[in-house]
Amino acid sequence: MSGEPTDTGLLGGGPTGTVYCTHLDTPVGQLLLTADPDGALTSLSVPGQKGGRTVLDGWRHDPGPFRAAADQLAAYFAGELKEFQLPLRPSGTDFRQRVWAALDAVPYGATATYGEIAARIGASRTAVRAVGGAIGANPLLIVRPCHRVIGANGSMTGYAGGIERKIRLLTLEGVLP
C-alpha cells in the first residue's frame, strides 16, 4: 500500500483513493465539498442533509482543489452565475447517473417534475418513484440542481437539503417570489 488515505468507495475517489475536502460558508449554511485527486467534485453536502457526507478520518482538508467551486458558488449566490462549469465525478449506478444528467438539463429559473425527469431518461411512468430515489441520492446539491424538481402539483417536495433550502434556492433563481 502507498499509505494514502482511502475513501469508503461512496465518493468515487481517484486512483490513489485520496479524498480532499473543505468547508465553505454560504447563505444556505456551511457546505462540505469533497473532490478526488484530479480535483473533480464528488460531493457537496449541506448541514443536516438526509444522506449527506461527513468528514472521515484520512481525508485531506485542503481548500486548493475547490477554488473554482468556491468562486462559482459565490457568484451563484450573488445571482451572477446561472450554470456551473465544474468537473464532477459522483459515484452512482448507471440509472442514477442518467437521472443526475437529466437534472443538469433543467435550466436556472425553471423547474421540472419527477415525471418529466423520468420521461427525459426514457423511464416508464411506473419508474417515477425510482427516479425520485435517484434524485434524493444526488451527492452534488446545488451544483447538480435537484432543488429544481417539484411535485406534479407544483408542491415543494423531496429535497435532501431541506424544504427551507429548496425554497431559498428557487427564490434566488426567480422561480418563487
mmCIF file with all atom_site columns, C-alpha atoms in Angstrom:
data_model
loop_
_atom_site.group_PDB
_atom_site.id
_atom_site.type_symbol
_atom_site.label_atom_id
_atom_site.label_alt_id
_atom_site.label_comp_id
_atom_site.label_asym_id
_atom_site.label_entity_id
_atom_site.label_seq_id
_atom_site.pdbx_PDB_ins_code
_atom_site.Cartn_x
_atom_site.Cartn_y
_atom_site.Cartn_z
_atom_site.occupancy
_atom_site.B_iso_or_equiv
_atom_site.pdbx_formal_charge
_atom_site.auth_seq_id
_atom_site.auth_comp_id
_atom_site.auth_asym_id
_atom_site.auth_atom_id
_atom_site.pdbx_PDB_model_num
ATOM 1   C CA . MET A 1 1   ? 0.000   0.000  0.000   1.00 0.00 ? 1   MET A CA 1
ATOM 2   C CA . SER A 1 2   ? 1.110   3.524  -0.680  1.00 0.00 ? 2   SER A CA 1
ATOM 3   C CA . GLY A 1 3   ? -0.037  4.777  2.705   1.00 0.00 ? 3   GLY A CA 1
ATOM 4   C CA . GLU A 1 4   ? -2.527  7.128  1.014   1.00 0.00 ? 4   GLU A CA 1
ATOM 5   C CA . PRO A 1 5   ? -5.849  7.618  2.809   1.00 0.00 ? 5   PRO A CA 1
ATOM 6   C CA . THR A 1 6   ? -8.720  5.859  1.101   1.00 0.00 ? 6   THR A CA 1
ATOM 7   C CA . ASP A 1 7   ? -12.387 6.654  0.932   1.00 0.00 ? 7   ASP A CA 1
ATOM 8   C CA . THR A 1 8   ? -15.264 4.289  1.622   1.00 0.00 ? 8   THR A CA 1
ATOM 9   C CA . GLY A 1 9   ? -15.987 3.815  -2.067  1.00 0.00 ? 9   GLY A CA 1
ATOM 10  C CA . LEU A 1 10  ? -19.024 6.068  -1.849  1.00 0.00 ? 10  LEU A CA 1
ATOM 11  C CA . LEU A 1 11  ? -17.398 9.183  -3.179  1.00 0.00 ? 11  LEU A CA 1
ATOM 12  C CA . GLY A 1 12  ? -15.626 7.948  -6.264  1.00 0.00 ? 12  GLY A CA 1
ATOM 13  C CA . GLY A 1 13  ? -12.089 8.543  -5.019  1.00 0.00 ? 13  GLY A CA 1
ATOM 14  C CA . GLY A 1 14  ? -9.440  8.544  -7.733  1.00 0.00 ? 14  GLY A CA 1
ATOM 15  C CA . PRO A 1 15  ? -6.661  6.060  -8.353  1.00 0.00 ? 15  PRO A CA 1
ATOM 16  C CA . THR A 1 16  ? -4.966  6.696  -5.016  1.00 0.00 ? 16  THR A CA 1
ATOM 17  C CA . GLY A 1 17  ? -8.257  6.816  -3.133  1.00 0.00 ? 17  GLY A CA 1
ATOM 18  C CA . THR A 1 18  ? -7.374  10.222 -1.669  1.00 0.00 ? 18  THR A CA 1
ATOM 19  C CA . VAL A 1 19  ? -10.394 12.337 -0.799  1.00 0.00 ? 19  VAL A CA 1
ATOM 20  C CA . TYR A 1 20  ? -9.920  16.092 -0.488  1.00 0.00 ? 20  TYR A CA 1
ATOM 21  C CA . CYS A 1 21  ? -12.425 18.124 1.476   1.00 0.00 ? 21  CYS A CA 1
ATOM 22  C CA . THR A 1 22  ? -13.182 21.652 2.538   1.00 0.00 ? 22  THR A CA 1
ATOM 23  C CA . HIS A 1 23  ? -15.963 23.608 4.200   1.00 0.00 ? 23  HIS A CA 1
ATOM 24  C CA . LEU A 1 24  ? -17.452 26.685 2.597   1.00 0.00 ? 24  LEU A CA 1
ATOM 25  C CA . ASP A 1 25  ? -19.726 29.224 4.299   1.00 0.00 ? 25  ASP A CA 1
ATOM 26  C CA . THR A 1 26  ? -22.726 30.193 2.144   1.00 0.00 ? 26  THR A CA 1
ATOM 27  C CA . PRO A 1 27  ? -26.157 31.799 2.574   1.00 0.00 ? 27  PRO A CA 1
ATOM 28  C CA . VAL A 1 28  ? -27.680 28.302 2.969   1.00 0.00 ? 28  VAL A CA 1
ATOM 29  C CA . GLY A 1 29  ? -25.207 27.162 5.614   1.00 0.00 ? 29  GLY A CA 1
ATOM 30  C CA . GLN A 1 30  ? -21.760 25.662 5.702   1.00 0.00 ? 30  GLN A CA 1
ATOM 31  C CA . LEU A 1 31  ? -21.216 23.309 2.780   1.00 0.00 ? 31  LEU A CA 1
ATOM 32  C CA . LEU A 1 32  ? -18.931 20.273 2.824   1.00 0.00 ? 32  LEU A CA 1
ATOM 33  C CA . LEU A 1 33  ? -17.265 19.720 -0.538  1.00 0.00 ? 33  LEU A CA 1
ATOM 34  C CA . THR A 1 34  ? -15.264 16.636 -1.477  1.00 0.00 ? 34  THR A CA 1
ATOM 35  C CA . ALA A 1 35  ? -13.087 16.008 -4.508  1.00 0.00 ? 35  ALA A CA 1
ATOM 36  C CA . ASP A 1 36  ? -10.968 13.236 -5.945  1.00 0.00 ? 36  ASP A CA 1
ATOM 37  C CA . PRO A 1 37  ? -7.208  13.587 -6.590  1.00 0.00 ? 37  PRO A CA 1
ATOM 38  C CA . ASP A 1 38  ? -7.924  15.091 -10.026 1.00 0.00 ? 38  ASP A CA 1
ATOM 39  C CA . GLY A 1 39  ? -9.936  17.902 -8.412  1.00 0.00 ? 39  GLY A CA 1
ATOM 40  C CA . ALA A 1 40  ? -13.338 16.715 -9.689  1.00 0.00 ? 40  ALA A CA 1
ATOM 41  C CA . LEU A 1 41  ? -16.161 17.287 -7.200  1.00 0.00 ? 41  LEU A CA 1
ATOM 42  C CA . THR A 1 42  ? -17.500 14.057 -5.765  1.00 0.00 ? 42  THR A CA 1
ATOM 43  C CA . SER A 1 43  ? -19.991 15.541 -3.307  1.00 0.00 ? 43  SER A CA 1
ATOM 44  C CA . LEU A 1 44  ? -21.453 18.763 -1.963  1.00 0.00 ? 44  LEU A CA 1
ATOM 45  C CA . SER A 1 45  ? -23.439 18.388 1.258   1.00 0.00 ? 45  SER A CA 1
ATOM 46  C CA . VAL A 1 46  ? -25.369 20.838 3.423   1.00 0.00 ? 46  VAL A CA 1
ATOM 47  C CA . PRO A 1 47  ? -25.807 20.660 7.224   1.00 0.00 ? 47  PRO A CA 1
ATOM 48  C CA . GLY A 1 48  ? -28.493 18.203 8.261   1.00 0.00 ? 48  GLY A CA 1
ATOM 49  C CA . GLN A 1 49  ? -28.777 16.749 4.768   1.00 0.00 ? 49  GLN A CA 1
ATOM 50  C CA . LYS A 1 50  ? -30.510 13.406 4.528   1.00 0.00 ? 50  LYS A CA 1
ATOM 51  C CA . GLY A 1 51  ? -27.762 11.059 3.335   1.00 0.00 ? 51  GLY A CA 1
ATOM 52  C CA . GLY A 1 52  ? -25.196 13.877 3.447   1.00 0.00 ? 52  GLY A CA 1
ATOM 53  C CA . ARG A 1 53  ? -21.497 13.274 3.809   1.00 0.00 ? 53  ARG A CA 1
ATOM 54  C CA . THR A 1 54  ? -19.445 13.699 6.955   1.00 0.00 ? 54  THR A CA 1
ATOM 55  C CA . VAL A 1 55  ? -15.688 14.056 7.124   1.00 0.00 ? 55  VAL A CA 1
ATOM 56  C CA . LEU A 1 56  ? -13.915 10.735 7.560   1.00 0.00 ? 56  LEU A CA 1
ATOM 57  C CA . ASP A 1 57  ? -10.508 10.015 9.072   1.00 0.00 ? 57  ASP A CA 1
ATOM 58  C CA . GLY A 1 58  ? -7.791  10.253 6.450   1.00 0.00 ? 58  GLY A CA 1
ATOM 59  C CA . TRP A 1 59  ? -9.477  12.837 4.266   1.00 0.00 ? 59  TRP A CA 1
ATOM 60  C CA . ARG A 1 60  ? -7.224  15.750 3.370   1.00 0.00 ? 60  ARG A CA 1
ATOM 61  C CA . HIS A 1 61  ? -8.518  19.163 4.386   1.00 0.00 ? 61  HIS A CA 1
ATOM 62  C CA . ASP A 1 62  ? -7.297  21.410 1.583   1.00 0.00 ? 62  ASP A CA 1
ATOM 63  C CA . PRO A 1 63  ? -9.192  24.346 0.036   1.00 0.00 ? 63  PRO A CA 1
ATOM 64  C CA . GLY A 1 64  ? -6.871  24.344 -3.002  1.00 0.00 ? 64  GLY A CA 1
ATOM 65  C CA . PRO A 1 65  ? -8.812  21.899 -5.206  1.00 0.00 ? 65  PRO A CA 1
ATOM 66  C CA . PHE A 1 66  ? -12.020 23.839 -4.514  1.00 0.00 ? 66  PHE A CA 1
ATOM 67  C CA . ARG A 1 67  ? -11.100 27.366 -5.634  1.00 0.00 ? 67  ARG A CA 1
ATOM 68  C CA . ALA A 1 68  ? -13.181 27.214 -8.832  1.00 0.00 ? 68  ALA A CA 1
ATOM 69  C CA . ALA A 1 69  ? -16.132 25.697 -6.958  1.00 0.00 ? 69  ALA A CA 1
ATOM 70  C CA . ALA A 1 70  ? -15.903 28.368 -4.232  1.00 0.00 ? 70  ALA A CA 1
ATOM 71  C CA . ASP A 1 71  ? -15.762 31.159 -6.826  1.00 0.00 ? 71  ASP A CA 1
ATOM 72  C CA . GLN A 1 72  ? -18.689 29.746 -8.815  1.00 0.00 ? 72  GLN A CA 1
ATOM 73  C CA . LEU A 1 73  ? -20.805 29.147 -5.721  1.00 0.00 ? 73  LEU A CA 1
ATOM 74  C CA . ALA A 1 74  ? -20.155 32.728 -4.558  1.00 0.00 ? 74  ALA A CA 1
ATOM 75  C CA . ALA A 1 75  ? -21.219 34.017 -7.982  1.00 0.00 ? 75  ALA A CA 1
ATOM 76  C CA . TYR A 1 76  ? -24.321 31.782 -7.922  1.00 0.00 ? 76  TYR A CA 1
ATOM 77  C CA . PHE A 1 77  ? -25.400 33.054 -4.504  1.00 0.00 ? 77  PHE A CA 1
ATOM 78  C CA . ALA A 1 78  ? -24.771 36.637 -5.694  1.00 0.00 ? 78  ALA A CA 1
ATOM 79  C CA . GLY A 1 79  ? -27.187 35.996 -8.577  1.00 0.00 ? 79  GLY A CA 1
ATOM 80  C CA . GLU A 1 80  ? -24.381 36.312 -11.141 1.00 0.00 ? 80  GLU A CA 1
ATOM 81  C CA . LEU A 1 81  ? -23.986 32.660 -12.245 1.00 0.00 ? 81  LEU A CA 1
ATOM 82  C CA . LYS A 1 82  ? -26.686 30.569 -13.853 1.00 0.00 ? 82  LYS A CA 1
ATOM 83  C CA . GLU A 1 83  ? -24.740 27.443 -14.852 1.00 0.00 ? 83  GLU A CA 1
ATOM 84  C CA . PHE A 1 84  ? -21.865 25.742 -13.071 1.00 0.00 ? 84  PHE A CA 1
ATOM 85  C CA . GLN A 1 85  ? -18.840 24.719 -15.125 1.00 0.00 ? 85  GLN A CA 1
ATOM 86  C CA . LEU A 1 86  ? -17.026 22.320 -12.822 1.00 0.00 ? 86  LEU A CA 1
ATOM 87  C CA . PRO A 1 87  ? -15.593 18.832 -13.242 1.00 0.00 ? 87  PRO A CA 1
ATOM 88  C CA . LEU A 1 88  ? -17.965 16.431 -11.478 1.00 0.00 ? 88  LEU A CA 1
ATOM 89  C CA . ARG A 1 89  ? -17.374 12.798 -10.608 1.00 0.00 ? 89  ARG A CA 1
ATOM 90  C CA . PRO A 1 90  ? -20.169 11.496 -8.385  1.00 0.00 ? 90  PRO A CA 1
ATOM 91  C CA . SER A 1 91  ? -20.377 7.787  -7.749  1.00 0.00 ? 91  SER A CA 1
ATOM 92  C CA . GLY A 1 92  ? -23.653 6.071  -8.610  1.00 0.00 ? 92  GLY A CA 1
ATOM 93  C CA . THR A 1 93  ? -25.342 3.368  -10.645 1.00 0.00 ? 93  THR A CA 1
ATOM 94  C CA . ASP A 1 94  ? -25.927 3.829  -14.360 1.00 0.00 ? 94  ASP A CA 1
ATOM 95  C CA . PHE A 1 95  ? -29.576 4.619  -13.631 1.00 0.00 ? 95  PHE A CA 1
ATOM 96  C CA . ARG A 1 96  ? -28.661 7.289  -11.092 1.00 0.00 ? 96  ARG A CA 1
ATOM 97  C CA . GLN A 1 97  ? -26.081 8.777  -13.466 1.00 0.00 ? 97  GLN A CA 1
ATOM 98  C CA . ARG A 1 98  ? -28.785 9.087  -16.164 1.00 0.00 ? 98  ARG A CA 1
ATOM 99  C CA . VAL A 1 99  ? -31.173 10.769 -13.719 1.00 0.00 ? 99  VAL A CA 1
ATOM 100 C CA . TRP A 1 100 ? -28.455 13.131 -12.487 1.00 0.00 ? 100 TRP A CA 1
ATOM 101 C CA . ALA A 1 101 ? -27.549 14.058 -16.074 1.00 0.00 ? 101 ALA A CA 1
ATOM 102 C CA . ALA A 1 102 ? -31.226 14.898 -16.664 1.00 0.00 ? 102 ALA A CA 1
ATOM 103 C CA . LEU A 1 103 ? -31.078 17.260 -13.671 1.00 0.00 ? 103 LEU A CA 1
ATOM 104 C CA . ASP A 1 104 ? -28.302 19.168 -15.433 1.00 0.00 ? 104 ASP A CA 1
ATOM 105 C CA . ALA A 1 105 ? -30.732 19.880 -18.283 1.00 0.00 ? 105 ALA A CA 1
ATOM 106 C CA . VAL A 1 106 ? -33.182 21.750 -16.010 1.00 0.00 ? 106 VAL A CA 1
ATOM 107 C CA . PRO A 1 107 ? -32.167 25.381 -16.571 1.00 0.00 ? 107 PRO A CA 1
ATOM 108 C CA . TYR A 1 108 ? -31.697 28.085 -13.976 1.00 0.00 ? 108 TYR A CA 1
ATOM 109 C CA . GLY A 1 109 ? -35.026 29.755 -13.202 1.00 0.00 ? 109 GLY A CA 1
ATOM 110 C CA . ALA A 1 110 ? -37.085 26.736 -14.286 1.00 0.00 ? 110 ALA A CA 1
ATOM 111 C CA . THR A 1 111 ? -38.463 23.611 -12.665 1.00 0.00 ? 111 THR A CA 1
ATOM 112 C CA . ALA A 1 112 ? -39.342 20.101 -13.769 1.00 0.00 ? 112 ALA A CA 1
ATOM 113 C CA . THR A 1 113 ? -41.495 17.415 -12.207 1.00 0.00 ? 113 THR A CA 1
ATOM 114 C CA . TYR A 1 114 ? -40.353 13.944 -11.251 1.00 0.00 ? 114 TYR A CA 1
ATOM 115 C CA . GLY A 1 115 ? -42.461 12.606 -14.132 1.00 0.00 ? 115 GLY A CA 1
ATOM 116 C CA . GLU A 1 116 ? -40.752 14.955 -16.580 1.00 0.00 ? 116 GLU A CA 1
ATOM 117 C CA . ILE A 1 117 ? -37.327 13.783 -15.398 1.00 0.00 ? 117 ILE A CA 1
ATOM 118 C CA . ALA A 1 118 ? -38.467 10.158 -15.843 1.00 0.00 ? 118 ALA A CA 1
ATOM 119 C CA . ALA A 1 119 ? -39.638 10.939 -19.382 1.00 0.00 ? 119 ALA A CA 1
ATOM 120 C CA . ARG A 1 120 ? -36.325 12.654 -20.212 1.00 0.00 ? 120 ARG A CA 1
ATOM 121 C CA . ILE A 1 121 ? -34.404 9.472  -19.440 1.00 0.00 ? 121 ILE A CA 1
ATOM 122 C CA . GLY A 1 122 ? -36.933 7.213  -21.182 1.00 0.00 ? 122 GLY A CA 1
ATOM 123 C CA . ALA A 1 123 ? -38.234 5.661  -17.967 1.00 0.00 ? 123 ALA A CA 1
ATOM 124 C CA . SER A 1 124 ? -41.810 4.477  -17.676 1.00 0.00 ? 124 SER A CA 1
ATOM 125 C CA . ARG A 1 125 ? -44.408 6.254  -15.572 1.00 0.00 ? 125 ARG A CA 1
ATOM 126 C CA . THR A 1 126 ? -44.081 3.439  -13.046 1.00 0.00 ? 126 THR A CA 1
ATOM 127 C CA . ALA A 1 127 ? -40.400 4.345  -12.617 1.00 0.00 ? 127 ALA A CA 1
ATOM 128 C CA . VAL A 1 128 ? -41.167 7.795  -11.176 1.00 0.00 ? 128 VAL A CA 1
ATOM 129 C CA . ARG A 1 129 ? -40.590 6.544  -7.630  1.00 0.00 ? 129 ARG A CA 1
ATOM 130 C CA . ALA A 1 130 ? -37.153 5.162  -8.621  1.00 0.00 ? 130 ALA A CA 1
ATOM 131 C CA . VAL A 1 131 ? -36.378 8.487  -10.313 1.00 0.00 ? 131 VAL A CA 1
ATOM 132 C CA . GLY A 1 132 ? -37.324 10.265 -7.077  1.00 0.00 ? 132 GLY A CA 1
ATOM 133 C CA . GLY A 1 133 ? -34.987 7.977  -5.165  1.00 0.00 ? 133 GLY A CA 1
ATOM 134 C CA . ALA A 1 134 ? -32.127 8.758  -7.550  1.00 0.00 ? 134 ALA A CA 1
ATOM 135 C CA . ILE A 1 135 ? -32.811 12.489 -7.280  1.00 0.00 ? 135 ILE A CA 1
ATOM 136 C CA . GLY A 1 136 ? -32.838 12.185 -3.490  1.00 0.00 ? 136 GLY A CA 1
ATOM 137 C CA . ALA A 1 137 ? -29.461 10.430 -3.638  1.00 0.00 ? 137 ALA A CA 1
ATOM 138 C CA . ASN A 1 138 ? -27.854 13.251 -5.657  1.00 0.00 ? 138 ASN A CA 1
ATOM 139 C CA . PRO A 1 139 ? -24.492 13.804 -3.941  1.00 0.00 ? 139 PRO A CA 1
ATOM 140 C CA . LEU A 1 140 ? -23.932 17.228 -5.526  1.00 0.00 ? 140 LEU A CA 1
ATOM 141 C CA . LEU A 1 141 ? -26.608 19.504 -4.097  1.00 0.00 ? 141 LEU A CA 1
ATOM 142 C CA . ILE A 1 142 ? -26.901 22.985 -5.608  1.00 0.00 ? 142 ILE A CA 1
ATOM 143 C CA . VAL A 1 143 ? -24.317 22.285 -8.329  1.00 0.00 ? 143 VAL A CA 1
ATOM 144 C CA . ARG A 1 144 ? -26.469 19.493 -9.776  1.00 0.00 ? 144 ARG A CA 1
ATOM 145 C CA . PRO A 1 145 ? -29.863 21.212 -9.416  1.00 0.00 ? 145 PRO A CA 1
ATOM 146 C CA . CYS A 1 146 ? -32.154 18.660 -7.780  1.00 0.00 ? 146 CYS A CA 1
ATOM 147 C CA . HIS A 1 147 ? -33.773 21.613 -5.984  1.00 0.00 ? 147 HIS A CA 1
ATOM 148 C CA . ARG A 1 148 ? -35.447 22.436 -9.330  1.00 0.00 ? 148 ARG A CA 1
ATOM 149 C CA . VAL A 1 149 ? -37.540 19.252 -9.229  1.00 0.00 ? 149 VAL A CA 1
ATOM 150 C CA . ILE A 1 150 ? -41.022 19.725 -7.807  1.00 0.00 ? 150 ILE A CA 1
ATOM 151 C CA . GLY A 1 151 ? -44.166 17.667 -7.348  1.00 0.00 ? 151 GLY A CA 1
ATOM 152 C CA . ALA A 1 152 ? -46.614 17.234 -10.228 1.00 0.00 ? 152 ALA A CA 1
ATOM 153 C CA . ASN A 1 153 ? -48.998 19.631 -8.464  1.00 0.00 ? 153 ASN A CA 1
ATOM 154 C CA . GLY A 1 154 ? -46.274 22.267 -8.037  1.00 0.00 ? 154 GLY A CA 1
ATOM 155 C CA . SER A 1 155 ? -45.546 21.339 -4.424  1.00 0.00 ? 155 SER A CA 1
ATOM 156 C CA . MET A 1 156 ? -42.114 21.764 -2.861  1.00 0.00 ? 156 MET A CA 1
ATOM 157 C CA . THR A 1 157 ? -41.424 18.126 -2.090  1.00 0.00 ? 157 THR A CA 1
ATOM 158 C CA . GLY A 1 158 ? -38.465 15.890 -1.525  1.00 0.00 ? 158 GLY A CA 1
ATOM 159 C CA . TYR A 1 159 ? -35.253 17.860 -1.069  1.00 0.00 ? 159 TYR A CA 1
ATOM 160 C CA . ALA A 1 160 ? -32.496 16.121 0.913   1.00 0.00 ? 160 ALA A CA 1
ATOM 161 C CA . GLY A 1 161 ? -31.154 19.526 1.979   1.00 0.00 ? 161 GLY A CA 1
ATOM 162 C CA . GLY A 1 162 ? -34.496 20.517 3.497   1.00 0.00 ? 162 GLY A CA 1
ATOM 163 C CA . ILE A 1 163 ? -37.531 22.248 2.027   1.00 0.00 ? 163 ILE A CA 1
ATOM 164 C CA . GLU A 1 164 ? -36.455 25.609 3.506   1.00 0.00 ? 164 GLU A CA 1
ATOM 165 C CA . ARG A 1 165 ? -33.219 25.486 1.484   1.00 0.00 ? 165 ARG A CA 1
ATOM 166 C CA . LYS A 1 166 ? -35.087 24.385 -1.630  1.00 0.00 ? 166 LYS A CA 1
ATOM 167 C CA . ILE A 1 167 ? -37.378 27.407 -1.295  1.00 0.00 ? 167 ILE A CA 1
ATOM 168 C CA . ARG A 1 168 ? -34.373 29.735 -0.753  1.00 0.00 ? 168 ARG A CA 1
ATOM 169 C CA . LEU A 1 169 ? -32.610 28.382 -3.847  1.00 0.00 ? 169 LEU A CA 1
ATOM 170 C CA . LEU A 1 170 ? -35.718 28.624 -6.035  1.00 0.00 ? 170 LEU A CA 1
ATOM 171 C CA . THR A 1 171 ? -36.347 32.149 -4.738  1.00 0.00 ? 171 THR A CA 1
ATOM 172 C CA . LEU A 1 172 ? -32.766 33.103 -5.570  1.00 0.00 ? 172 LEU A CA 1
ATOM 173 C CA . GLU A 1 173 ? -33.308 31.758 -9.091  1.00 0.00 ? 173 GLU A CA 1
ATOM 174 C CA . GLY A 1 174 ? -36.538 33.745 -9.505  1.00 0.00 ? 174 GLY A CA 1
ATOM 175 C CA . VAL A 1 175 ? -38.850 30.728 -9.620  1.00 0.00 ? 175 VAL A CA 1
ATOM 176 C CA . LEU A 1 176 ? -40.596 31.790 -6.406  1.00 0.00 ? 176 LEU A CA 1
ATOM 177 C CA . PRO A 1 177 ? -41.426 35.331 -5.298  1.00 0.00 ? 177 PRO A CA 1
#
